[in-house]
Every structure is written in structure tokens, then in C-alpha cells.
Coordinates of C-alpha atoms in Angstrom, one line a residue:
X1 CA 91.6 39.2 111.2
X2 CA 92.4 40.7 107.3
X3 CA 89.4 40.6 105.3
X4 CA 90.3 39.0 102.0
X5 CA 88.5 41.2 99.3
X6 CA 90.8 44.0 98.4
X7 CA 89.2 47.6 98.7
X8 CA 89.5 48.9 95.4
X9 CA 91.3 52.5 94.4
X10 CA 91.0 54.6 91.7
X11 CA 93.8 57.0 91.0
X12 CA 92.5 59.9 88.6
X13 CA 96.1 61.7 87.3
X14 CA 99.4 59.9 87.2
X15 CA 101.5 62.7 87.4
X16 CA 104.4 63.8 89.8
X17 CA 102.3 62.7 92.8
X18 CA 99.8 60.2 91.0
X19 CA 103.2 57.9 89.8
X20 CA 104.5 58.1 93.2
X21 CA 101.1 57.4 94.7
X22 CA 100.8 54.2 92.5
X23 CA 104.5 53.3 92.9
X24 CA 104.3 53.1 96.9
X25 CA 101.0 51.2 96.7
X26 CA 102.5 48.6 95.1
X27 CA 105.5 48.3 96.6
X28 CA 104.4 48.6 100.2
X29 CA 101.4 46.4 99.4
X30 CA 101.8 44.3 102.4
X31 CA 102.3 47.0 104.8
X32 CA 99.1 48.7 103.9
X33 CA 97.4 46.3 103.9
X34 CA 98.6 44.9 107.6
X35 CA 97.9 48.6 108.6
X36 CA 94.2 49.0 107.2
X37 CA 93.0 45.6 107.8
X38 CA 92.6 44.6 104.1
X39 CA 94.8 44.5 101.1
X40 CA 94.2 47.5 98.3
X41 CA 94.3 47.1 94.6
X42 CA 94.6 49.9 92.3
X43 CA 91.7 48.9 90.4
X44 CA 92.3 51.6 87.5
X45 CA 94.1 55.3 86.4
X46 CA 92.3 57.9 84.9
X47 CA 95.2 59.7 82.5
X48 CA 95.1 62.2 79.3
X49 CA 97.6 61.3 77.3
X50 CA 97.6 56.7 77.8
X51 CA 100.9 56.6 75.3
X52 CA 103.4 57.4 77.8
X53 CA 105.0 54.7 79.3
X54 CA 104.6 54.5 83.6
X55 CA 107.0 51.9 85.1
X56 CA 105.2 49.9 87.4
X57 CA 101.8 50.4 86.5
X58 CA 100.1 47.9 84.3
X59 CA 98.5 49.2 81.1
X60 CA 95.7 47.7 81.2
X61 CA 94.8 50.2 83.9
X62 CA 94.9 53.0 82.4
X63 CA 92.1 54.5 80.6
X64 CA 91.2 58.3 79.6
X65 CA 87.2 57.9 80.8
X66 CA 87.9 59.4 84.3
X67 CA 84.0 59.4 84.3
X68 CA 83.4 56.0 83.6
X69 CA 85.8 54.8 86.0
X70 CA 84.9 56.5 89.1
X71 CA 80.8 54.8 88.2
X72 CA 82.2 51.8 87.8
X73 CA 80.1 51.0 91.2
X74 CA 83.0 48.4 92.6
X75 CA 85.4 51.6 93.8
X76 CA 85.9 51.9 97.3
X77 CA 88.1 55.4 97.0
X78 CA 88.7 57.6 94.2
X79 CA 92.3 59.1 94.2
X80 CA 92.8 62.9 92.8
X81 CA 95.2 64.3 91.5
X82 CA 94.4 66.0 88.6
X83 CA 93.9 69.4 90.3
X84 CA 92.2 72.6 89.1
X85 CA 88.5 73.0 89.6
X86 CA 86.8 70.8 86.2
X87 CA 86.7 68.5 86.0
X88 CA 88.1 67.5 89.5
X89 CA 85.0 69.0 90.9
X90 CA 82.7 66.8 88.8
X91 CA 84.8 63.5 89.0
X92 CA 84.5 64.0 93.1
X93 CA 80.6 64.6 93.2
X94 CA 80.5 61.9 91.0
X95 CA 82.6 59.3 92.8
X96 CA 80.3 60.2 96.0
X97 CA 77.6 59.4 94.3
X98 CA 78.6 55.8 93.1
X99 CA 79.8 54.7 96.5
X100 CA 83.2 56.1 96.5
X101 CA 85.2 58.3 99.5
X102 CA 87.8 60.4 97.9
X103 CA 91.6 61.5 98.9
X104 CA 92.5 64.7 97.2
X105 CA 95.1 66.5 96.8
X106 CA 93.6 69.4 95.0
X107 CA 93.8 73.2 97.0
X108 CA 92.5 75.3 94.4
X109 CA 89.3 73.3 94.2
X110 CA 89.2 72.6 98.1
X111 CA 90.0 76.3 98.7
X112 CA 86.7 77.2 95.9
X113 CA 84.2 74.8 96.6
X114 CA 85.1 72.8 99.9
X115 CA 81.6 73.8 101.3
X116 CA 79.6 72.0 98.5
X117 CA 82.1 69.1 98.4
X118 CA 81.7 68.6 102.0
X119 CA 77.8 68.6 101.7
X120 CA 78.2 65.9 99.0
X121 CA 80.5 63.7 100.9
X122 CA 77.8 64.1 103.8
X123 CA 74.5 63.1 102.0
X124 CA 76.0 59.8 100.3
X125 CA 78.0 58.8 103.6
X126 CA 81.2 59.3 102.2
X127 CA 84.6 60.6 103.4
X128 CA 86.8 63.6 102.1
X129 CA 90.1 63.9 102.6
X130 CA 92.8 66.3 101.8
X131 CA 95.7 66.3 104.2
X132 CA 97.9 66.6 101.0
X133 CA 96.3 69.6 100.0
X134 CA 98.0 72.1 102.6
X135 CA 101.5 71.1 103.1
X136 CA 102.7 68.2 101.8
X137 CA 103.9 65.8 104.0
X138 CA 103.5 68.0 107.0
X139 CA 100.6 66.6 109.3
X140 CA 98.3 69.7 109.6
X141 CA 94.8 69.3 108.6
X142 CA 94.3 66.0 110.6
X143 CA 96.0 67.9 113.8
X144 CA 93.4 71.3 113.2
X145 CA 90.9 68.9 112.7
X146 CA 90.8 66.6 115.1
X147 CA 93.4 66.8 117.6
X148 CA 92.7 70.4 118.2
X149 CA 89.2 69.8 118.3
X150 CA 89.0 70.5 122.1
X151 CA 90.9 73.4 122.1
X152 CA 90.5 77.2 121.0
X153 CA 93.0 78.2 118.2
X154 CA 93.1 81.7 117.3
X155 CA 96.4 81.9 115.2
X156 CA 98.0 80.0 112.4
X157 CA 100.8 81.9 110.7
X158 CA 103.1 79.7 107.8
X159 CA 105.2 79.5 105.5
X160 CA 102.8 77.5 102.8
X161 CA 104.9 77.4 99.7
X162 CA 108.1 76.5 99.0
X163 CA 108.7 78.3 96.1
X164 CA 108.3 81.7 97.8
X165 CA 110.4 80.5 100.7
X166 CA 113.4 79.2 98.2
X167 CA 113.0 82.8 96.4
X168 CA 113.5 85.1 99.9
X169 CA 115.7 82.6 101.5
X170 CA 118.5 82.8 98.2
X171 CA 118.1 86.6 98.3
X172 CA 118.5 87.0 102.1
X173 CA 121.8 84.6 101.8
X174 CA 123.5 85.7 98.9
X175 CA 122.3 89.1 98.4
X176 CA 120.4 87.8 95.0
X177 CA 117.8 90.1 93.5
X178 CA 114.0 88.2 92.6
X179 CA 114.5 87.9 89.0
X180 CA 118.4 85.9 89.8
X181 CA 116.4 83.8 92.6
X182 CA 113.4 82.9 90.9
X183 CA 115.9 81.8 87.9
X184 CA 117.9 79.4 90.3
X185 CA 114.4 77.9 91.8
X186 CA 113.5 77.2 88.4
X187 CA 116.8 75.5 87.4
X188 CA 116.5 73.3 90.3
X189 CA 112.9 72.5 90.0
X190 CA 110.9 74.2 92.5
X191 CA 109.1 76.9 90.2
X192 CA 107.5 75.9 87.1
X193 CA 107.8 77.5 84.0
X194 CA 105.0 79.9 84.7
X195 CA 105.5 80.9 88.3
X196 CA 102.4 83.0 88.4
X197 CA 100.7 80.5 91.4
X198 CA 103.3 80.4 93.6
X199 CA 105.0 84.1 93.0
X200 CA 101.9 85.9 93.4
X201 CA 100.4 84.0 96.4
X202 CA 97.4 82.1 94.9
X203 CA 98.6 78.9 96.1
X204 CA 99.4 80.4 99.5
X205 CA 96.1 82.3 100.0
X206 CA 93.9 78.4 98.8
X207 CA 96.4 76.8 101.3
X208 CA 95.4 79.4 104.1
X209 CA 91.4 79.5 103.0
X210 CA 91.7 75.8 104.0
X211 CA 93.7 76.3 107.1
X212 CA 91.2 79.0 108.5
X213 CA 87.9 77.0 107.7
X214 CA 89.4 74.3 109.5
X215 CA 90.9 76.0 112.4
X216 CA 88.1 78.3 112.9
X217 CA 85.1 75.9 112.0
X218 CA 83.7 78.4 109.5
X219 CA 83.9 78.6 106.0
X220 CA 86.7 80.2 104.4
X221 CA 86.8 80.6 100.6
X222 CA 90.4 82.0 98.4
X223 CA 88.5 85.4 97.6
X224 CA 88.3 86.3 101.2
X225 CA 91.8 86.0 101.5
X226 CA 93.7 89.0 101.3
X227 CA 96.6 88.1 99.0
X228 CA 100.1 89.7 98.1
X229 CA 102.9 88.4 96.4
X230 CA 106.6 88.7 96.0
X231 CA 107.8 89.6 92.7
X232 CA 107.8 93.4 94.3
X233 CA 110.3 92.2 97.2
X234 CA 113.9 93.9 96.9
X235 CA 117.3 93.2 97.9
X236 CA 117.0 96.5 99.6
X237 CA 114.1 95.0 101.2
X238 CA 116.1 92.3 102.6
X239 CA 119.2 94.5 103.7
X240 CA 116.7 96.9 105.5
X241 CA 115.0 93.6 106.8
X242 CA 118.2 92.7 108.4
X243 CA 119.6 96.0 109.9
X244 CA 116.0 95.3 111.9
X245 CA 117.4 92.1 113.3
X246 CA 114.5 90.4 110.8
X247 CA 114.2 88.5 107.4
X248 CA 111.3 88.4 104.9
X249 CA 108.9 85.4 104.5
X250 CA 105.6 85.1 102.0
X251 CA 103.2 83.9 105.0
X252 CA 99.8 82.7 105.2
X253 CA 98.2 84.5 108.4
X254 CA 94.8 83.2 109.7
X255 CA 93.7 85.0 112.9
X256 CA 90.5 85.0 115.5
X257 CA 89.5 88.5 116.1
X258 CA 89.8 89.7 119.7
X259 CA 86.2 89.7 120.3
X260 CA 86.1 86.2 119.0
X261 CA 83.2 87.0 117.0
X262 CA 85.1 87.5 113.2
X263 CA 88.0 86.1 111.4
X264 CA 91.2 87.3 108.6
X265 CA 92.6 85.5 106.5
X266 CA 95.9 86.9 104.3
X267 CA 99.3 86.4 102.2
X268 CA 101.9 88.9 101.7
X269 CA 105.1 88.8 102.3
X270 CA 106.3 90.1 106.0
X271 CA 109.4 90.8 108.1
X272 CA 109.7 88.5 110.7
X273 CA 112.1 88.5 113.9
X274 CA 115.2 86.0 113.2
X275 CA 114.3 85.2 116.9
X276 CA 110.8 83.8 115.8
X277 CA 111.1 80.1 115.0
X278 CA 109.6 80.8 111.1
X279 CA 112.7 82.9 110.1
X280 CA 115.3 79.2 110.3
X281 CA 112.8 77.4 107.4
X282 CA 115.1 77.3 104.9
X283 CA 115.2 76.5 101.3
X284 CA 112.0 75.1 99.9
X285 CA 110.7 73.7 103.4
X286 CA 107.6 75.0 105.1
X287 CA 106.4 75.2 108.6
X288 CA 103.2 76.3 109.9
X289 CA 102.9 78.0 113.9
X290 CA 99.8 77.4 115.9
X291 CA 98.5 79.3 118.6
X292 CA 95.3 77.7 120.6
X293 CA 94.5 78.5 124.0
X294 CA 95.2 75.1 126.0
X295 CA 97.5 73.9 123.6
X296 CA 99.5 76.8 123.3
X297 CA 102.3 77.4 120.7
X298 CA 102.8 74.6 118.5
X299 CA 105.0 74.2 115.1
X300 CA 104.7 71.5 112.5
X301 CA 107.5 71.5 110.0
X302 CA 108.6 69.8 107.0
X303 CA 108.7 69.2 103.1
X304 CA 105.5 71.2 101.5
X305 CA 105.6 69.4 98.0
X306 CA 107.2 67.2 95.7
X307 CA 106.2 64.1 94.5
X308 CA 107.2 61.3 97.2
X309 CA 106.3 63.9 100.3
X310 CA 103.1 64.6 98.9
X311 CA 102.4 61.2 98.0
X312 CA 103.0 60.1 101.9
X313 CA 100.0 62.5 102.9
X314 CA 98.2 61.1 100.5
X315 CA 98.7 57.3 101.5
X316 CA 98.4 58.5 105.1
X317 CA 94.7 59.9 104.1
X318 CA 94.0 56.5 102.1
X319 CA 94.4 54.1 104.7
X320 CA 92.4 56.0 106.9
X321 CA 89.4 56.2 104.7
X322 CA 90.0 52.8 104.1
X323 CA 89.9 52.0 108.1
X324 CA 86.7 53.6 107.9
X325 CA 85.3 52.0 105.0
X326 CA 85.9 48.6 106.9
X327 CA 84.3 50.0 110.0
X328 CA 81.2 51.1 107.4
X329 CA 81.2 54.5 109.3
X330 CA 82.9 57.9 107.7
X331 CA 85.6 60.3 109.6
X332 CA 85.0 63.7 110.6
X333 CA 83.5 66.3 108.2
X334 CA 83.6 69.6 107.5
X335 CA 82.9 71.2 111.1
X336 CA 81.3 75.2 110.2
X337 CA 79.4 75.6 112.7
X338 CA 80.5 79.2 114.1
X339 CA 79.9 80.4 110.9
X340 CA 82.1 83.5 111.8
X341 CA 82.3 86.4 109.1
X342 CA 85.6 86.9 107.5
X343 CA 86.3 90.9 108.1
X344 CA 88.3 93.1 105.7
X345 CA 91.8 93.8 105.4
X346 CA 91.7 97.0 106.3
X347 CA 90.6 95.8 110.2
X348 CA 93.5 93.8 110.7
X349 CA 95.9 95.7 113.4
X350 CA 99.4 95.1 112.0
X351 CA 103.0 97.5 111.4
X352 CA 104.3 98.7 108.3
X353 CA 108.3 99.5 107.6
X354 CA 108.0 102.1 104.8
X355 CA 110.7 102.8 102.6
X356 CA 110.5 106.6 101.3
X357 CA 112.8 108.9 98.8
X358 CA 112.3 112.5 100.0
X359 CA 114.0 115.8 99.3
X360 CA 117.3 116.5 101.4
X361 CA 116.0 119.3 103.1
X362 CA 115.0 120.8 106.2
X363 CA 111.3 120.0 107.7
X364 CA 110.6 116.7 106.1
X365 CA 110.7 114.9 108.7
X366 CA 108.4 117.1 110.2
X367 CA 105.7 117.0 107.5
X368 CA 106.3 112.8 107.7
X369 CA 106.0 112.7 111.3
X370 CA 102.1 115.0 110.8
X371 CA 100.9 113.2 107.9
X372 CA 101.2 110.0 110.2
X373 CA 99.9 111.5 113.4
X374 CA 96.5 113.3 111.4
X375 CA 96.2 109.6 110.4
X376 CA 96.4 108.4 113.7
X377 CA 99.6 106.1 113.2
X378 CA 102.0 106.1 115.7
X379 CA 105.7 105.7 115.0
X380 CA 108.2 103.6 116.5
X381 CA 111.5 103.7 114.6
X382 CA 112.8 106.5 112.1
X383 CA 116.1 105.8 110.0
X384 CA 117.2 107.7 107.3
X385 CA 120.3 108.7 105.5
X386 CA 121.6 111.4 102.4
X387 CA 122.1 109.5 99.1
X388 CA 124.9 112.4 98.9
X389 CA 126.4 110.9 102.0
X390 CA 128.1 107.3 102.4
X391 CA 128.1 107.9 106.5
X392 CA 125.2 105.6 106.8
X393 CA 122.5 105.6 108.7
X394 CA 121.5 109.2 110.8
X395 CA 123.4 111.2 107.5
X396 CA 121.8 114.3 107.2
X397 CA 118.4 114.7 106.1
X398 CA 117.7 118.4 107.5
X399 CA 120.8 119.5 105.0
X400 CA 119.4 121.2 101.8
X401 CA 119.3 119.9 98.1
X402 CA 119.4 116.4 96.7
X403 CA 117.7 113.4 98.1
X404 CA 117.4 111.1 101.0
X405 CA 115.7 108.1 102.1
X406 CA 113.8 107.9 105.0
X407 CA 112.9 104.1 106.5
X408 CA 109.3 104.6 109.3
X409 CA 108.3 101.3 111.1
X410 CA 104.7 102.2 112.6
X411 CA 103.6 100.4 116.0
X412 CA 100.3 98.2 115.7
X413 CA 97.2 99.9 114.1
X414 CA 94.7 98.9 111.7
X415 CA 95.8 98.0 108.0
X416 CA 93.4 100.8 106.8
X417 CA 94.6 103.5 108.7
X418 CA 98.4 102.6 107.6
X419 CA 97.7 102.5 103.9
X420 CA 95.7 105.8 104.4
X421 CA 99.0 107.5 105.6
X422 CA 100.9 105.7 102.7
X423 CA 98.1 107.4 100.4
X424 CA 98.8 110.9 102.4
X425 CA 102.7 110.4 102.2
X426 CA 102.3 109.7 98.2
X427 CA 100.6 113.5 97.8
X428 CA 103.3 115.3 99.9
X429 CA 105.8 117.3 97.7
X430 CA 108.3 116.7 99.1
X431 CA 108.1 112.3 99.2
X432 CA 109.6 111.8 95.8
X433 CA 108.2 108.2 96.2
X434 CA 107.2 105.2 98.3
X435 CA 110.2 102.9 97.8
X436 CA 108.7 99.9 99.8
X437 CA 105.9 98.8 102.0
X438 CA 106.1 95.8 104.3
X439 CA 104.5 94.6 107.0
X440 CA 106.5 93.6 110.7
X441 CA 105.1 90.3 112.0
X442 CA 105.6 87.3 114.2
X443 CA 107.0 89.5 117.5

């Protein structure tokens, strides 16, 4: 049986995602309704600038007193999309407060202040939601958080952005340096004008605070996360990348320490096997690789952003709180209770591939191969080649005079211990430079 009094929604930001948001809800009407059990009404939108015309949303919903519309008293959820931490962060408490649950789509903020939002959710007996928040329209944060709730994950390693993964994938197909790449992703939409967010690995490293607090039940915040970003990647990078049999992702890596008794959480951009299912996500899609204990290896793939995708996970998120509103008892919360400490970079056991100019002359290999055996790094590959030579790889390096390069992928070993020998390998005379550092995952 439906129960006749709508549940009432207010949608704070009517942007990209908010317009979408509002578009299906009206539109699909019926539907969601059939599928929560009562029929929603967008009860009012919270926008800065009221003047601009939105098709399908009546003007008399709009107002610019975000704070006065989630106190209204009668709202049943409080939609965000506004993002950023203020006053998102205000705007939520407050909703809680008045009676509201809330759907957000908001990572930074999530990826800040999750903790305290959680809390505040949990003394007025509301719900928090974010599935949008992660990746889009992939189903992630529902599956961590509940259906994995049984199990034991220790890994998830993604591809989180799909700004990043248009970037590498258009240099790694067409031989495109960064600065040609980022241009075309921001012709075609997928970077904004200031590409800081996505090109540096903020938004990855919020995404994967989120993803590790979740998967880990412990509280993960975006300045433990180790972060790295692209704009140093070079074609170079890629063609050395695929003489390895790999290609080069920006991932998001959350990991349960051997012991079980710490956590990582980093972004940087890695060489991956082409073998590993990661290194097919193509274009602007992302995919995110989970590795629990019962479960075992699981993938979940799909659109990270954009307005309709994003919009799904968001509708997916309302009429669940809504289902729960009608059964007057909240979801699942924030589950922290291992309350595991997030340990440095430095302890993470990883590989490098290190790209070095040296001189072209006998015994520097030799001095290489010490400076990483005093440091306690073991090597696995060696490649290097004459720049006075066009005999490729294996060209001379123990002739005298002019330069070479010389290309060391390390086995496993702690991050610290590698970027001590790249620190060693800087003050030799004879290392001209340190062309390139990467790390080898995924094998």
C-alpha cells in the first residue's frame, strides 16, 4: 500500500548534477515513487544565482536561503550538491538537525569531515548517504559497506578519476605529450578550466580517504593520503611503460597491512601490467578492484562522473533513505570501529622503474648497482642504451664520453628505502640526473 503524503526533498545546487537530479525526479515520478512506497516532491532548490532559467523546474522553487530551506521542519531529505566544505558542511548539520537525512554528493567535505558528519547523522537519527561521492554511477560504497560487511578486504586499488585516466590513456595511444592531452580533455569536457583537482590527485586521494574508512572500518581523512599527480608523467614514460609489457594509470591504492594491525592509503600514478584488468579502462571510465578474503577479487566498473551518471547514484541513494524514512528506522552508519592507524608512506613495500642520464663511461653501472645494494634495494631489471648510439637497448654504456640512460626496476621494498637510493643516486657524479620515478603495481 502507497502512502499518500509525498516525502519532501530539498535539492541544495542545481548544477550539472543538481539539474539532472531534478530533471529525473520529475520525469520518473511514478517509478520512484512505486519503488519507495510513496510519491516524492521536490519541495524546493537552494541556488546562487535564481536568474538563470532551469527547464523543468518551477520558479517558484527556487530560493537563495539554502539555510532557511533545509529548517523549513517539513523536509524529509536534503539533497547536496553544492560541494566544497562551507557551507555544505553547515547546510548538512543543519538539515540533521531539523529532521532531515541527507544524500551528498560532496568528496572533498566527506573526505575532511566524514567523522563529525557521521556523528551528527547518529545523534538526530538521520541517514548519510554518499554513494555519488566515489565513482559516479559505479555501485561501490553500498557494496564496501554492506555487502562486504562479512568479509575481510585488504585491497582496493582504482582508477578514481576520469580526467587522469583520459590524460594517460590519449598519451599511451597516440604518443601525445601531457600538455597536448590535457588540451584535448579539456576541449571535450572532461577537465575544467583549472585542472588543479583532478591533475594533481586531490580528487583521487578524497575519493580513496573515503574508500579506505569504509573498507577498513576506520577513519580515513585526505591528509593521510599520500598523494601524487600527473602533470610530471612523460611520453618517455609511457614508451618505457610499454617496452615493460605495462601502461601508466593515476590509481587510488588502499591497503591492510600484513599484520592487519595498520592501514595506507595513496595516489600517484603507476605502471600497471596490460595483463591486469585496470590497464583496458579506457577514456574517461573508471574501475575500482577489490580484494577481500572470502570474496576474493572483485571489479566494479563504469562512468565516474558527469551529470546523468552521477545523478543515477544519487537517485539510487534517495530512494533508499526514503525506504527508510517510511520504515522510521535509518541505514547503516559510519562503521570505525578497528580504529586502525594510517602508517606512512615510507612503510609501504612497493617497486620503482627509475629513469637515469649518466656519463657513457666505464664503472657506472657499478657505482648504480652499490648505491642500491648499501641501501638495501634489490634489483630486478637493468636497461640502458648510448644517446650516441641508435642500436637500442643494451648500446654501450661501459664505452667512454658522452651520455647514456640507464632504466633500474627494483623488486618489492619499502617506499623509504627506495627514495633513499633515489636520494643516494642524485649525489653520485657520475648520474647527470633522475629522468623519472614510477612505481610498478597491480602484478
Amino acid at each position: 500500500m502507497m502512502r499518500t503524503r509525498p516525502l519532501k526533498v530539498a535539492l541544495l545546487g542545481c548544477g550539472v548534477v543538481g539539474s539532472e537530479v531534478a530533471r529525473i525526479m520529475t520525469t520518473h515520478a511514478d517509478d520512484l515513487a512505486a519503488r519507495i512506497g510513496a510519491p516524492v516532491e521536490l519541495a524546493g532548490v537552494a541556488v546562487r544565482r535564481p536568474s538563470k532559467v532551469r527547464a523543468g523546474i518551477d520558479p517558484a522553487l527556487i530560493t537563495t536561503d539554502a539555510t532557511a530551506l533545509v529548517k523549513r521542519g517539513d523536509i524529509d531529505v536534503v539533497i547536496e550538491v553544492i560541494g566544497g566544505i562551507e557551507p555544505a558542511r553547515t547546510l548538512i548539520t543543519t538539515a540533521f538537525e531539523h529532521g532531515a537525512s541527507v544524500v551528498s554528493a560532496n568528496k572533498a567535505l566527506l573526505a575532511e569531515d566524514g567523522a563529525a558528519l557521521h556523528a551528527a547523522a547518529e545523534q538526530h537519527g538521520r541517514d548519510l548517504y554518499y554513494e555519488a561521492a566515489v565513482a559516479g554511477a559505479i555501485p561501490l560504497v553500498r557494496p564496501l559497506r554492506e555487502s562486504l560487511a562479512g568479509d575481510k578486504v585488504n585491497r582496493v586499488l582504482g582508477i578514481v578519476n576520469g580526467t587522469t585516466n583520459f590524460i594517460l590513456d590519449k598519451m599511451d595511444t597516440s604518443g601525445a605529450g601531457y600538455s597536448e592531452a590535457l588540451d584535448e580533455a579539456t576541449a571535450l569536457g572532461y577537465a575544467e578550466a583549472d585542472p588543479t583537482a583532478d591533475v594533481e590527485g586531490f580528487d583521487a586521494a578524497a575519493k580513496a580517504a573515503i574508500l579506505a574508512g569504509i573498507a577498513f572500518h576506520t577513519r580515513v581523512k585526505i591528509g593521510d593520503v599520500h598523494r601524487e599527480g600527473i602533470t610530471e608523467v612523460t611520453a618517455a614514460d609511457i614508451a618505457s611503460a610499454r617496452r615493460m609489457g605495462c601502461t601508466v594509470k593515476l590509481l587510488a591504492i588502499c591497503e591492510r597491512a600484513a599484520d592487519g594491525q595498520s592501514v595506507t592509503a595513496r595516489v600517484h600514478p603507476a605502471m600497471i601490467p596490460l595483463s591486469h584488468p585496470l590497464a583496458s579502462v579506457r577514456e574517461a571510465y573508471n574501475a575500482v578492484f577489490v580484494e577481500a578474503e572470502a570474496a576474493g577479487q572483485l571489479m566494479f566498473y563504469g562512468p565516474g562522473a558527469g551529470g546523468a551518471p552521477t545523478a543515477s547514484a544519487v537517485l539510487g541513494d534517495l530512494v533508499a533513505v526514503c525506504r527508510n524514512k517510511l520504515n522510521e528506522a535509518p541505514g547503516p552508519g559510519e562503521s570505525a570501529y578497528t580504529r586502525l592507524p594510517v602508517s606512512p608512506m615510507g612503510d609501504v613495500v612497493t617497486r620503482y622503474h627509475i629513469s637515469l642520464d649518466v656519463a657513457d663511461k666505464p664503472g657506472v653501472l657499478a657505482q648504480v648497482a652499490t648505491v642500491f645494494a648499501e641501501q638495501g634495494v634489490s634489483i630486478d631489471t637493468v636497461r640502458q642504451q648510448s644517446r650516441n648510439s641508435s642500436s637500442g637497448d643494451d648500446a654501450g654504456i661501459e664505452q667512454d664520453g658522452g651520455e647514456a640512460s640507464l632504466v633500474v626496476v627494483t623488486h618489492r621494498a619499502p617506499d623509504a628505502a627506495l627514495s633513499g637510493t633515489v636520494e643516494a643516486l642524485r649525489k653520485l657524479d657520475t648520474v647527470r640526473g633522475v629522468a623519472s620515478i614510477m612505481r610498478v603495481e597491480g602484478e
